[in-house]
Short mmCIF file of C-alpha atoms in Angstrom, two decimals:
data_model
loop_
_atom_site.label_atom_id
_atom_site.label_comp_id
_atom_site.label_asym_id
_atom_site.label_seq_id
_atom_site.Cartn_x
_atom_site.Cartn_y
_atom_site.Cartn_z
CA UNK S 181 -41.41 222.02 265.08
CA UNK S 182 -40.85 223.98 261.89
CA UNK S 183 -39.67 220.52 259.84
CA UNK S 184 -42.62 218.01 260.24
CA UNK S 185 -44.71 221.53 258.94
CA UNK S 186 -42.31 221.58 256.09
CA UNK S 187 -42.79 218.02 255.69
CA UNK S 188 -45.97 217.37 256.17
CA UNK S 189 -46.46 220.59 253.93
CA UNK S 190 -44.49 218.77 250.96
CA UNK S 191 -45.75 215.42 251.81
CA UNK S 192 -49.83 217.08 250.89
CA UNK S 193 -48.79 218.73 247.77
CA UNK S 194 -47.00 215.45 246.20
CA UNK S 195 -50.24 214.01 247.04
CA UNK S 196 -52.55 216.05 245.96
CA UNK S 197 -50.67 216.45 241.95
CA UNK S 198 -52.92 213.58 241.25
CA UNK S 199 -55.99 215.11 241.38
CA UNK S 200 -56.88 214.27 237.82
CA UNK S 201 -57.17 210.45 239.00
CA UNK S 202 -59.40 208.78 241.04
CA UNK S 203 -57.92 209.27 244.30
CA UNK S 204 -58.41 206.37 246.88
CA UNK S 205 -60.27 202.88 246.55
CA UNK S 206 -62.34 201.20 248.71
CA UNK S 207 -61.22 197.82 250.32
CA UNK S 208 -64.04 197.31 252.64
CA UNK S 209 -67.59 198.65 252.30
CA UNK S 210 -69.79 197.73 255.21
CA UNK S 211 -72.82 196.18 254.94
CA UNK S 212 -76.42 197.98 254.60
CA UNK S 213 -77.94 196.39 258.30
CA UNK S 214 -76.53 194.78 260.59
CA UNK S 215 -79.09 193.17 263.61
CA UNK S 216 -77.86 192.88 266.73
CA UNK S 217 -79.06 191.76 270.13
CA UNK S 218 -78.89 194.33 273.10
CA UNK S 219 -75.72 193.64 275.35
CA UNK S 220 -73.97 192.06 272.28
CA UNK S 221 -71.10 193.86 270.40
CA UNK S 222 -71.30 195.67 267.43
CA UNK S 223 -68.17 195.88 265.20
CA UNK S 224 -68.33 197.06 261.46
CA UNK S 225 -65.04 198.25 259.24
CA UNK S 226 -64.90 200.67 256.75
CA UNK S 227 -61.62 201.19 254.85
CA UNK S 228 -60.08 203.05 251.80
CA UNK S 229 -56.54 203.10 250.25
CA UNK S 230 -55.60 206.18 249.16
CA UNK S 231 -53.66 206.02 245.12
CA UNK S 232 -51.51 208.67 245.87
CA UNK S 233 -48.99 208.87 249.27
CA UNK S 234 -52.29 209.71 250.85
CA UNK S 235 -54.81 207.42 252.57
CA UNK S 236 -58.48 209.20 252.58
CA UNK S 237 -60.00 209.98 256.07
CA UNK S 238 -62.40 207.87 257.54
CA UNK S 239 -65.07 208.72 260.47
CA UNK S 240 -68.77 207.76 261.25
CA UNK S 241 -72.20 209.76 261.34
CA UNK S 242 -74.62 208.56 263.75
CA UNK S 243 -78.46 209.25 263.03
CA UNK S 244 -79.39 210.15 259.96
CA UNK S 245 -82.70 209.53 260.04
CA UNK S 246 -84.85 206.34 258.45
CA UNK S 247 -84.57 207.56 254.92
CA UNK S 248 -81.04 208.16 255.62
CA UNK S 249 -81.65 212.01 254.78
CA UNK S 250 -80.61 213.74 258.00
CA UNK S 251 -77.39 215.77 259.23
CA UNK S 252 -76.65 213.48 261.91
CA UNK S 253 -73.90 213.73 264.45
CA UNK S 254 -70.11 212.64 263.66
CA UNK S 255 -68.62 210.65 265.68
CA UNK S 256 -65.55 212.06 267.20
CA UNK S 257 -62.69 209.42 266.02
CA UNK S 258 -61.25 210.13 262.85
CA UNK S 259 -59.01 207.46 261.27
CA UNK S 260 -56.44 207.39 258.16
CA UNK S 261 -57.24 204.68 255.97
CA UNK S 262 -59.57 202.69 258.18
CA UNK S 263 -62.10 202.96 260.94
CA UNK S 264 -64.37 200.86 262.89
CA UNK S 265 -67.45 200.95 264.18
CA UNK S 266 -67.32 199.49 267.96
CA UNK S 267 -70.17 199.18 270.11
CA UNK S 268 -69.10 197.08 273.11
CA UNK S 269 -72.60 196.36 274.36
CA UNK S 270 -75.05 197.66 272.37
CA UNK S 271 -78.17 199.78 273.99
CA UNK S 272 -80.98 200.94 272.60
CA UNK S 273 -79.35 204.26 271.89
CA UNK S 274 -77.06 202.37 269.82
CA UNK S 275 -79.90 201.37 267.61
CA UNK S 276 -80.27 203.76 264.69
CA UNK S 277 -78.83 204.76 261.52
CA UNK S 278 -75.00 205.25 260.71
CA UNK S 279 -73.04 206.44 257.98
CA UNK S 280 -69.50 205.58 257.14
CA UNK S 281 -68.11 208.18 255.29
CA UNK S 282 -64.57 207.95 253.48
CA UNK S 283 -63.04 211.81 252.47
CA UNK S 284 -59.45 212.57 249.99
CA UNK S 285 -59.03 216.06 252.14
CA UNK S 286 -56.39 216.74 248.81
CA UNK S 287 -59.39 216.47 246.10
CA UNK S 288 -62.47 216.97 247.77
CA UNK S 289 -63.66 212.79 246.64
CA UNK S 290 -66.03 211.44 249.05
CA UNK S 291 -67.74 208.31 249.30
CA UNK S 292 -70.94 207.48 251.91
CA UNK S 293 -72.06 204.27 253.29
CA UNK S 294 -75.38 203.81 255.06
CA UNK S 295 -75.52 201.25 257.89
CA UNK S 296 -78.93 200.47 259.70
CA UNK S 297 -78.13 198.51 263.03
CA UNK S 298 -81.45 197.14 264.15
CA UNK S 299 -82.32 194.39 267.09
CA UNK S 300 -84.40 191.24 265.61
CA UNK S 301 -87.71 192.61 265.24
CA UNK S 302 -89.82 190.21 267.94
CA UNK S 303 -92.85 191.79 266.78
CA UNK S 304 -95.33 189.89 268.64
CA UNK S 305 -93.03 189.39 271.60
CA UNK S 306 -92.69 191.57 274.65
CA UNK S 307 -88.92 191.36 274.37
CA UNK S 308 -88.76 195.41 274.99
CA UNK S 309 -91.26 195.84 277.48
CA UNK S 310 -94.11 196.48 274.58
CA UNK S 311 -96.24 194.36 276.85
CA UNK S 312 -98.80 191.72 275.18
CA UNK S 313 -100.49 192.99 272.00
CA UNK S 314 -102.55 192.07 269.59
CA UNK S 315 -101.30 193.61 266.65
CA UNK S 316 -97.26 193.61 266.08
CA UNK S 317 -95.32 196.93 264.10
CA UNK S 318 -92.69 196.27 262.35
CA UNK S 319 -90.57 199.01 262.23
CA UNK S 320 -89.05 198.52 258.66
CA UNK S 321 -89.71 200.47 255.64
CA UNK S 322 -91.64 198.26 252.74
CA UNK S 323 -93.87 198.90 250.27
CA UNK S 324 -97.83 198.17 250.99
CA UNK S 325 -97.49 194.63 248.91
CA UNK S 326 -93.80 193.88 250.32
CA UNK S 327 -95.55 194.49 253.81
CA UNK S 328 -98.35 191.93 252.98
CA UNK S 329 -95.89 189.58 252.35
CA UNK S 330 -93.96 190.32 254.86
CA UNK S 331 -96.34 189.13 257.56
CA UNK S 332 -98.06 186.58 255.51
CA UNK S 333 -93.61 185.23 255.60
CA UNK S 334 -94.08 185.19 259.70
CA UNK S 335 -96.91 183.25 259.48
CA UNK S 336 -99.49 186.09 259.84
CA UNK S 337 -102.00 188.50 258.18
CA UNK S 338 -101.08 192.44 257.95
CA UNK S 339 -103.17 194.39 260.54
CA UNK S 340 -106.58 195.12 259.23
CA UNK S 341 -109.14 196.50 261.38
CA UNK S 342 -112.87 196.24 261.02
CA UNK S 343 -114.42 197.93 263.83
CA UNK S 344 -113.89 200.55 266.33
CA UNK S 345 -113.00 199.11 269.29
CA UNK S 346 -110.36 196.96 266.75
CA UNK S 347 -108.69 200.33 265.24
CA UNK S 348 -108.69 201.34 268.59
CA UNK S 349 -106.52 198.58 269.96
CA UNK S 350 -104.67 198.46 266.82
CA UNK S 351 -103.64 202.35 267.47
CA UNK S 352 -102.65 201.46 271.35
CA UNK S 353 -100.25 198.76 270.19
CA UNK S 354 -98.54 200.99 267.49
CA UNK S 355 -98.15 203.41 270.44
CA UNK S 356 -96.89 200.85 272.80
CA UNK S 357 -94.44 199.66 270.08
CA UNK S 358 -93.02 203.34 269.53
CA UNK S 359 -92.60 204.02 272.77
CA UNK S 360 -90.33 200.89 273.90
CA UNK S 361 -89.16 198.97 270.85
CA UNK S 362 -85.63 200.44 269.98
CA UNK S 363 -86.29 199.81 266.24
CA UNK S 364 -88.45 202.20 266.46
CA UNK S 365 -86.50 205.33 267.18
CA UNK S 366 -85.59 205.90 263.50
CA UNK S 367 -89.07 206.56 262.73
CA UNK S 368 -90.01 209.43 265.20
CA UNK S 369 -90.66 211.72 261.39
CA UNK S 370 -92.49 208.55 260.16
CA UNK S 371 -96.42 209.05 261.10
CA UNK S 372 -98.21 206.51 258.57
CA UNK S 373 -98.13 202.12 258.90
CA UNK S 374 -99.56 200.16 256.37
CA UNK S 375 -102.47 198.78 257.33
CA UNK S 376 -104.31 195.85 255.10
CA UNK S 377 -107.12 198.07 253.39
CA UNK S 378 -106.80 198.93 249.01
CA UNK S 379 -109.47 200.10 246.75
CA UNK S 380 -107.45 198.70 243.72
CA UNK S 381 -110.54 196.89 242.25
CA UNK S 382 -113.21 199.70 242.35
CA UNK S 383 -111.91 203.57 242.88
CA UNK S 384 -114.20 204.51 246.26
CA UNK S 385 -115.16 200.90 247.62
CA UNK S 386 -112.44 199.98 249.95
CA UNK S 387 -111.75 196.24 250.64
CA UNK S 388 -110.25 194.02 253.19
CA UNK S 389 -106.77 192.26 251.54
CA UNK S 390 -107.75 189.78 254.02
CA UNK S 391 -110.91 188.50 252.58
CA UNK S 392 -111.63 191.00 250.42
CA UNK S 393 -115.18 192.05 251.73
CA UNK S 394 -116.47 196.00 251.55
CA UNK S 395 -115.21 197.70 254.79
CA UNK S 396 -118.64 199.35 254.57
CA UNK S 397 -120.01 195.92 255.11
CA UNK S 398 -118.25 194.60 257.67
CA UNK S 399 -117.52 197.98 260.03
CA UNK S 400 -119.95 199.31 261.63
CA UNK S 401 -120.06 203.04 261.69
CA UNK S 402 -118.51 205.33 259.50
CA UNK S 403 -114.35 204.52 258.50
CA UNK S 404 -112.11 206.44 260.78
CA UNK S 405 -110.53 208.73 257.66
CA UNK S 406 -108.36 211.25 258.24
CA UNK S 407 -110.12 214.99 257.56
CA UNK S 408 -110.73 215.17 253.39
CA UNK S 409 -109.47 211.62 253.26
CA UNK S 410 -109.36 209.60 250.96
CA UNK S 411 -109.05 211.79 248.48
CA UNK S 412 -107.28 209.95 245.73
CA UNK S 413 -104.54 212.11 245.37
CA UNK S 414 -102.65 212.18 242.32
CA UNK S 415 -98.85 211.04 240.75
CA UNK S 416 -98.82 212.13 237.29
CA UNK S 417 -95.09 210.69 235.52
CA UNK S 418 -94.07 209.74 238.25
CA UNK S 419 -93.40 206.21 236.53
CA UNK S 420 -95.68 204.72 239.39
CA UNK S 421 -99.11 203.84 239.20
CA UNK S 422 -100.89 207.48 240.10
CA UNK S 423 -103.75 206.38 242.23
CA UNK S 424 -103.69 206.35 245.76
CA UNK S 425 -105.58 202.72 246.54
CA UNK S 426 -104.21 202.01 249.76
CA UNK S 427 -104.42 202.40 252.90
CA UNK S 428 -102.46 203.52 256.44
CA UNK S 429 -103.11 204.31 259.77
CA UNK S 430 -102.07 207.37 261.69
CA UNK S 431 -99.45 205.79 264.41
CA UNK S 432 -100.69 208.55 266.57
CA UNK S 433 -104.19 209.58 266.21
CA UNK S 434 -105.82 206.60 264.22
CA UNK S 435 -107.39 207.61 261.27
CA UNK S 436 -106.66 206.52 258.03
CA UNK S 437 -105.78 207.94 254.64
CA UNK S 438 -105.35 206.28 251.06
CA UNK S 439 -101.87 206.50 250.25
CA UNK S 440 -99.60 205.22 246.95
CA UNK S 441 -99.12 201.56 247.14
CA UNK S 442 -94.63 201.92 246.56
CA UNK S 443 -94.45 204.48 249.27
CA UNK S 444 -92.13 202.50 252.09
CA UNK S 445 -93.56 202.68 255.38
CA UNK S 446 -93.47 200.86 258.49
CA UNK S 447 -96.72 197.93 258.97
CA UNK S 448 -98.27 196.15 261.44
CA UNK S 449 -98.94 192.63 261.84
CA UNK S 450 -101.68 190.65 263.46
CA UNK S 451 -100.65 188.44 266.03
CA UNK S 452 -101.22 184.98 266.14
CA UNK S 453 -103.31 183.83 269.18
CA UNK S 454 -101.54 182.05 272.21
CA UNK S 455 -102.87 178.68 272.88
CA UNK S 456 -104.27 178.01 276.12
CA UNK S 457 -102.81 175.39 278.30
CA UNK S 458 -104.41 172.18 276.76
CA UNK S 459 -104.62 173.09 273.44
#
């Protein structure tokens, strides 16, 4: 028992005299997202070579949040050199945010990976159990613009209510959409979606992106703001543009509040309309 200590003991010190180089390289560096149907399997490498006698450790972190920010939990196999990622039937647990991360334990080097695994978004569909909606989330982070032309891509117009009974349905669909679509579980600390709203032209008159009429034309009633919204908050050297001229919706509660146009957020769609039988 006493020689493999001695060993290994002699082995980490031979490896570790190179600490003044950089100690391991990486051979294969997975890929940022990777979409994946439920019941389909999920395999993603991750692998290092070590410069010294040494390979680096290699292990996974699942869930560290959207903005890839958060602890998360490590995933119990450790491997020299290499590991993989296997999912042999992917659930909807299995739908969040990863992290390869590759670790010399001689020199303290570490390297980090982010992997998003998400299921093709569907957003009109009710492939999840979402049920039929009008308006579609999309539960990927974009800017306000990038969301635009996100939907405009699909074939569709971003979300843009302009009445109350309209925000209102708009507000049970993002709700719906939470609760069942698995995509969505990375956002549970995300509470804005772009919505299709911008008072770029004139600060205070806020405008449909649709058709670019006055909301205070075309919705009746006053605009479901958020409390001291909008309130034009501002971004000074920030090397953005420091207005806040557009607009999201609460996914939770449904009011609105004017927001910075490069924040990334998830959106919401609106659907197209089924055709009838006939048409």
């Amino acid at each position: 028992m006493l020689k493999p200590l001695i060993c290994l003991t002699a082995l980490l010190a031979f490896a570790c005299a190179r600490k003044g180089q950089k100690s391991f390289e990486v051979l294969v560096q997975p890929p940022s997202q990777i979409e994946v149907k439920i019941g389909r399997t999920v395999s993603v490498v991750c692998a290092a070579h070590g410069h010294s006698m040494m390979d680096p450790i290699v292990y996974w972190v699942k869930g560290i949040g959207v903005r890839h920010k958060e602890e998360g939990r490590r995933l119990p196999v450790t491997a020299v050199g290499k590991s993989v990622l296997y999912i042999e039937a992917a659930a909807a647990d299995d739908i969040a945010s990863y992290k390869c991360v590759i670790e010399d334990l001689c020199t303290g080097d570490k390297e980090e990976f982010e992997v998003d695994i998400d299921v093709p978004d569907d957003t009109c569909q009710d492939v999840y159990g979402v049920g039929h909606v009008v308006y579609g989330a999309t539960w990927s982070f974009r800017n306000w613009t990038a969301a635009i032309q996100d939907c405009e891509s699909k074939g569709m117009q971003i979300a843009m209510p302009t009445s109350e009974e309209e925000n209102a349905e708009l507000l049970r669909n993002l709700q719906a959409s939470f609760n069942t679509h698995p995509n969505a579980r990375k956002f549970a600390h995300e509470n804005w979606v772009w919505i299709g709203a911008h008072d770029m032209t004139k600060e205070g008159e806020f405008t449909s992106v649709i058709d670019e009429q006055l909301l205070k034309d075309i919705y009746p009633g006053k605009l479901p703001w958020a409390p001291k919204q909008p309130d034009n908050r501002q971004q000074p050297n920030s090397g953005f543009p420091e207005d806040q001229d557009v607009v999201g919706i609460h996914r939770d509660r449904g009011y609105w509040d004017d927001s910075f146009e490069h924040y990334n957020r998830p959106y919401a769609c609106l659907c197209p309309k089924k055709k009838g039988k006939g048409q």
